mmCIF file of C-alpha atoms in Angstrom:
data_model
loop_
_atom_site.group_PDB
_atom_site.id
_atom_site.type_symbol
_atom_site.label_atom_id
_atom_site.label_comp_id
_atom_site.label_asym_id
_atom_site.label_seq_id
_atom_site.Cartn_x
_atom_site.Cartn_y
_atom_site.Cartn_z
ATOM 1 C CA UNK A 1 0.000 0.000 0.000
ATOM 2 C CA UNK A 2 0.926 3.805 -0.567
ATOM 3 C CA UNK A 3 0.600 6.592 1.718
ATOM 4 C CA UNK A 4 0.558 9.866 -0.200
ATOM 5 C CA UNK A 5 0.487 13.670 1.829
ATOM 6 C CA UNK A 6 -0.171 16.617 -0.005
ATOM 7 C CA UNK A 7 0.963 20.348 0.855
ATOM 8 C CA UNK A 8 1.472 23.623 -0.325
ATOM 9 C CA UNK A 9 -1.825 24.480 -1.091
ATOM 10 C CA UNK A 10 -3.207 28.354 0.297
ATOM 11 C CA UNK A 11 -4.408 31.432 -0.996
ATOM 12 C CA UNK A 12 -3.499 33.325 -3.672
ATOM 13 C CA UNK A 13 -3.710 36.061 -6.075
ATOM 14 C CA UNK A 14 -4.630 35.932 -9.869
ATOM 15 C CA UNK A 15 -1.177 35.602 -11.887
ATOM 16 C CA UNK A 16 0.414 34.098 -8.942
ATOM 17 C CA UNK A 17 2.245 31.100 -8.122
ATOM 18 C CA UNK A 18 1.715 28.137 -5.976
ATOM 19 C CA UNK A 19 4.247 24.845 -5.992
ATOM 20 C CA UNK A 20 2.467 21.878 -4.330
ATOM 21 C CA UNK A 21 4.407 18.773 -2.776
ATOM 22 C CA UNK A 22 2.977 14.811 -2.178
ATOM 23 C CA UNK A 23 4.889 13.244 -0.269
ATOM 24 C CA UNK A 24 4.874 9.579 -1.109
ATOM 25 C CA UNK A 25 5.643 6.915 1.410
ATOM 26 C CA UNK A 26 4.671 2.848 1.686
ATOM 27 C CA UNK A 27 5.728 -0.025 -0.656
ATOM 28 C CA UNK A 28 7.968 1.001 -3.756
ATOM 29 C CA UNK A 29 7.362 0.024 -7.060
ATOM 30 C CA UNK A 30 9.394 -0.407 -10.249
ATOM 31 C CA UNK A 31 6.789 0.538 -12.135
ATOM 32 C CA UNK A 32 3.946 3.136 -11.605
ATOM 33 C CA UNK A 33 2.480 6.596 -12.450
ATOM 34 C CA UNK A 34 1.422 9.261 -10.091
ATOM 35 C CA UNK A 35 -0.622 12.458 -10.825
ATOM 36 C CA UNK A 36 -2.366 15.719 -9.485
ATOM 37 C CA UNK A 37 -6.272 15.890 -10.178
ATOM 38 C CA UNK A 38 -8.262 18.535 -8.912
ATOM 39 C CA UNK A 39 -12.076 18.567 -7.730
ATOM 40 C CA UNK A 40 -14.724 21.364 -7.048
ATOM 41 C CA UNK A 41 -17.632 20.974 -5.527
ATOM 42 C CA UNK A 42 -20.842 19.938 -7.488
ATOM 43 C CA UNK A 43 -17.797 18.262 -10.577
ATOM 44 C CA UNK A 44 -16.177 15.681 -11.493
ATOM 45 C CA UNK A 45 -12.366 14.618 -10.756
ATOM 46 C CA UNK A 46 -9.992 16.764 -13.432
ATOM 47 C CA UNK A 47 -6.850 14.975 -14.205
ATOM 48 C CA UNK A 48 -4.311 17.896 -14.056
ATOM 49 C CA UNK A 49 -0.930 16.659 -14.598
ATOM 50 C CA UNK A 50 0.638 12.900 -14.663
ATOM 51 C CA UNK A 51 4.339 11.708 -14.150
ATOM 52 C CA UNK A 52 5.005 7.878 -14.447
ATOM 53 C CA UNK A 53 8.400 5.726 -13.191
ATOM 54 C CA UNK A 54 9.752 6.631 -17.151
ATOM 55 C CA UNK A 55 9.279 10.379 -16.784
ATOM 56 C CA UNK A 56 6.896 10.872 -19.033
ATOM 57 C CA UNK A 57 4.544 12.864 -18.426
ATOM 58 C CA UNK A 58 1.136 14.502 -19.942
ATOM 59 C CA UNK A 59 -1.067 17.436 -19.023
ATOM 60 C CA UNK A 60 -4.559 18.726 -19.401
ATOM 61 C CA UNK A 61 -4.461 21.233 -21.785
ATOM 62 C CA UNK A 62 -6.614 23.912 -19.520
ATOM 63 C CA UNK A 63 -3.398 23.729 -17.383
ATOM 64 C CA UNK A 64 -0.507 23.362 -20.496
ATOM 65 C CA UNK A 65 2.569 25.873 -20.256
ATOM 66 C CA UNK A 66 1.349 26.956 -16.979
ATOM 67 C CA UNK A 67 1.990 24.213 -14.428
ATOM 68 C CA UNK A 68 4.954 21.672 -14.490
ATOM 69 C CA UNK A 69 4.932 18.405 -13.157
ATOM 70 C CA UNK A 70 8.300 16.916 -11.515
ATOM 71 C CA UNK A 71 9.161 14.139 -9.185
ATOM 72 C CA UNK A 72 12.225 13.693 -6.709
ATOM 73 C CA UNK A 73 12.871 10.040 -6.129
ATOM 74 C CA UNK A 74 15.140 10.245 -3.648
ATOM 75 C CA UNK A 75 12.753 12.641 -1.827
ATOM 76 C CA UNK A 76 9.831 10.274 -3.079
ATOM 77 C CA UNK A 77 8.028 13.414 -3.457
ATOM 78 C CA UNK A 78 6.098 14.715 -6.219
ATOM 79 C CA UNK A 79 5.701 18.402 -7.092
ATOM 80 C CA UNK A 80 3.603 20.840 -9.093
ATOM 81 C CA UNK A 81 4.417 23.916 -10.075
ATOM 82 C CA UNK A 82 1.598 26.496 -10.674
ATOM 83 C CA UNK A 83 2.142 29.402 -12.438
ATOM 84 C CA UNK A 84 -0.140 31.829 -13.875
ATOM 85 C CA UNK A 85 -2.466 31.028 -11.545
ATOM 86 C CA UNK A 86 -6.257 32.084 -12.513
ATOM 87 C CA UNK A 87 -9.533 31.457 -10.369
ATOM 88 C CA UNK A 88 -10.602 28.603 -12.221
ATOM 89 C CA UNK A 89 -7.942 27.026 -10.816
ATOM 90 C CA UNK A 90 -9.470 26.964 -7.395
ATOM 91 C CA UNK A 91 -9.915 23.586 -6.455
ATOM 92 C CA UNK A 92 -8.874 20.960 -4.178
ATOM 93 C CA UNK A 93 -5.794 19.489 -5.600
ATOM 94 C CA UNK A 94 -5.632 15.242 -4.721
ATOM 95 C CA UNK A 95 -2.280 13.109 -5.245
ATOM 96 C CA UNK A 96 -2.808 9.755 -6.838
ATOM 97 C CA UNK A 97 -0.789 6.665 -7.381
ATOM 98 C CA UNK A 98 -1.147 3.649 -9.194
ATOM 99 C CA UNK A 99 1.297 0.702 -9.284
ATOM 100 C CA UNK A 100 1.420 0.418 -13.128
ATOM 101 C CA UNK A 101 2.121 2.456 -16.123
ATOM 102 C CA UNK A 102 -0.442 3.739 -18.731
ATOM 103 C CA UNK A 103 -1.171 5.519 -21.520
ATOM 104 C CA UNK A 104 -1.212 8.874 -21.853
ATOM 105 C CA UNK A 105 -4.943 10.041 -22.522
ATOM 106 C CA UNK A 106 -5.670 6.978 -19.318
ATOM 107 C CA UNK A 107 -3.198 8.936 -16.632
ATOM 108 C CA UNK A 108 -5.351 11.628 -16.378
ATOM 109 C CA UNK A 109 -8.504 9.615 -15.955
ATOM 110 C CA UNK A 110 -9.210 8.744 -12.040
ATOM 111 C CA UNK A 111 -10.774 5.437 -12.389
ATOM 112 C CA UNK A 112 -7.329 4.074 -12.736
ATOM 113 C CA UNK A 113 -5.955 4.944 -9.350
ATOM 114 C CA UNK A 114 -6.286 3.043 -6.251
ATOM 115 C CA UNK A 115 -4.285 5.397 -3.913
ATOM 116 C CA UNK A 116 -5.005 9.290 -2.945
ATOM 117 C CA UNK A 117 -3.934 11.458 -0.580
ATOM 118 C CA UNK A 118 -6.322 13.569 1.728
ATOM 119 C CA UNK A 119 -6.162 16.842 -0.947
ATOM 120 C CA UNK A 120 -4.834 20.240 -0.518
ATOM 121 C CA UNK A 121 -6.941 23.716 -0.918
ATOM 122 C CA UNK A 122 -5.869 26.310 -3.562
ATOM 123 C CA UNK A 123 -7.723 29.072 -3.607
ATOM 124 C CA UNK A 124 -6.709 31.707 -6.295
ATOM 125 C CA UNK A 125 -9.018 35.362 -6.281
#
């Protein structure tokens, strides 16, 4: 099993920038992919950015050449930078792991995760 924590999440203003952290603890695999999605209330999960063990990675184009995805495995912490923040971009941002790699267009879809973290708020006005 896989423990994921989020932080970095807070307030802040349009055009700013946020960088948020999951730190990822538990069994290690060889294999696997791990992602950001992002939830308001009253919608669905939004995939927002996906890493896997290869480092590739893919991105939902409301969120392309504005936020970077990057992972530290010797930290066995994954980040997200946020840049050019704008308020539809207020959300709260979940980690997610699963123990296998996939294709791009299925890393940003949620059914095929089986580990989250407990979400972090961004709030951007």
């Amino acid at each position: 099993h896989v423990q994921l924590v989020e932080s970095g999440g807070g307030s802040v203003q349009a055009g700013g920038s946020l960088r948020l952290s999951c730190a990822r603890s538990g069994f290690v695999y060889t294999t696997y992919c791990i992602s950001w999605f992002r939830q308001v209330p009253g919608k669905q999960r939004e995939g927002v950015a996906a890493i896997d063990s290869d480092g590739d990675t893919s991105y939902a184009e409301s969120v392309k050449g504005r936020f970077t995805i990057s992972k530290d495995n010797a930290e066995n912490t994954l980040y997200l930078q946020m840049n050019s923040l704008a308020s539809e971009d207020t959300a709260l941002y979940y980690c997610a792991y699963a123990s296998f790699t996939m294709s791009p267009r299925a890393q940003l879809v949620s059914h095929w995760y089986n580990n989250w973290g407990q979400a972090t708020q961004v709030t951007v006005s």
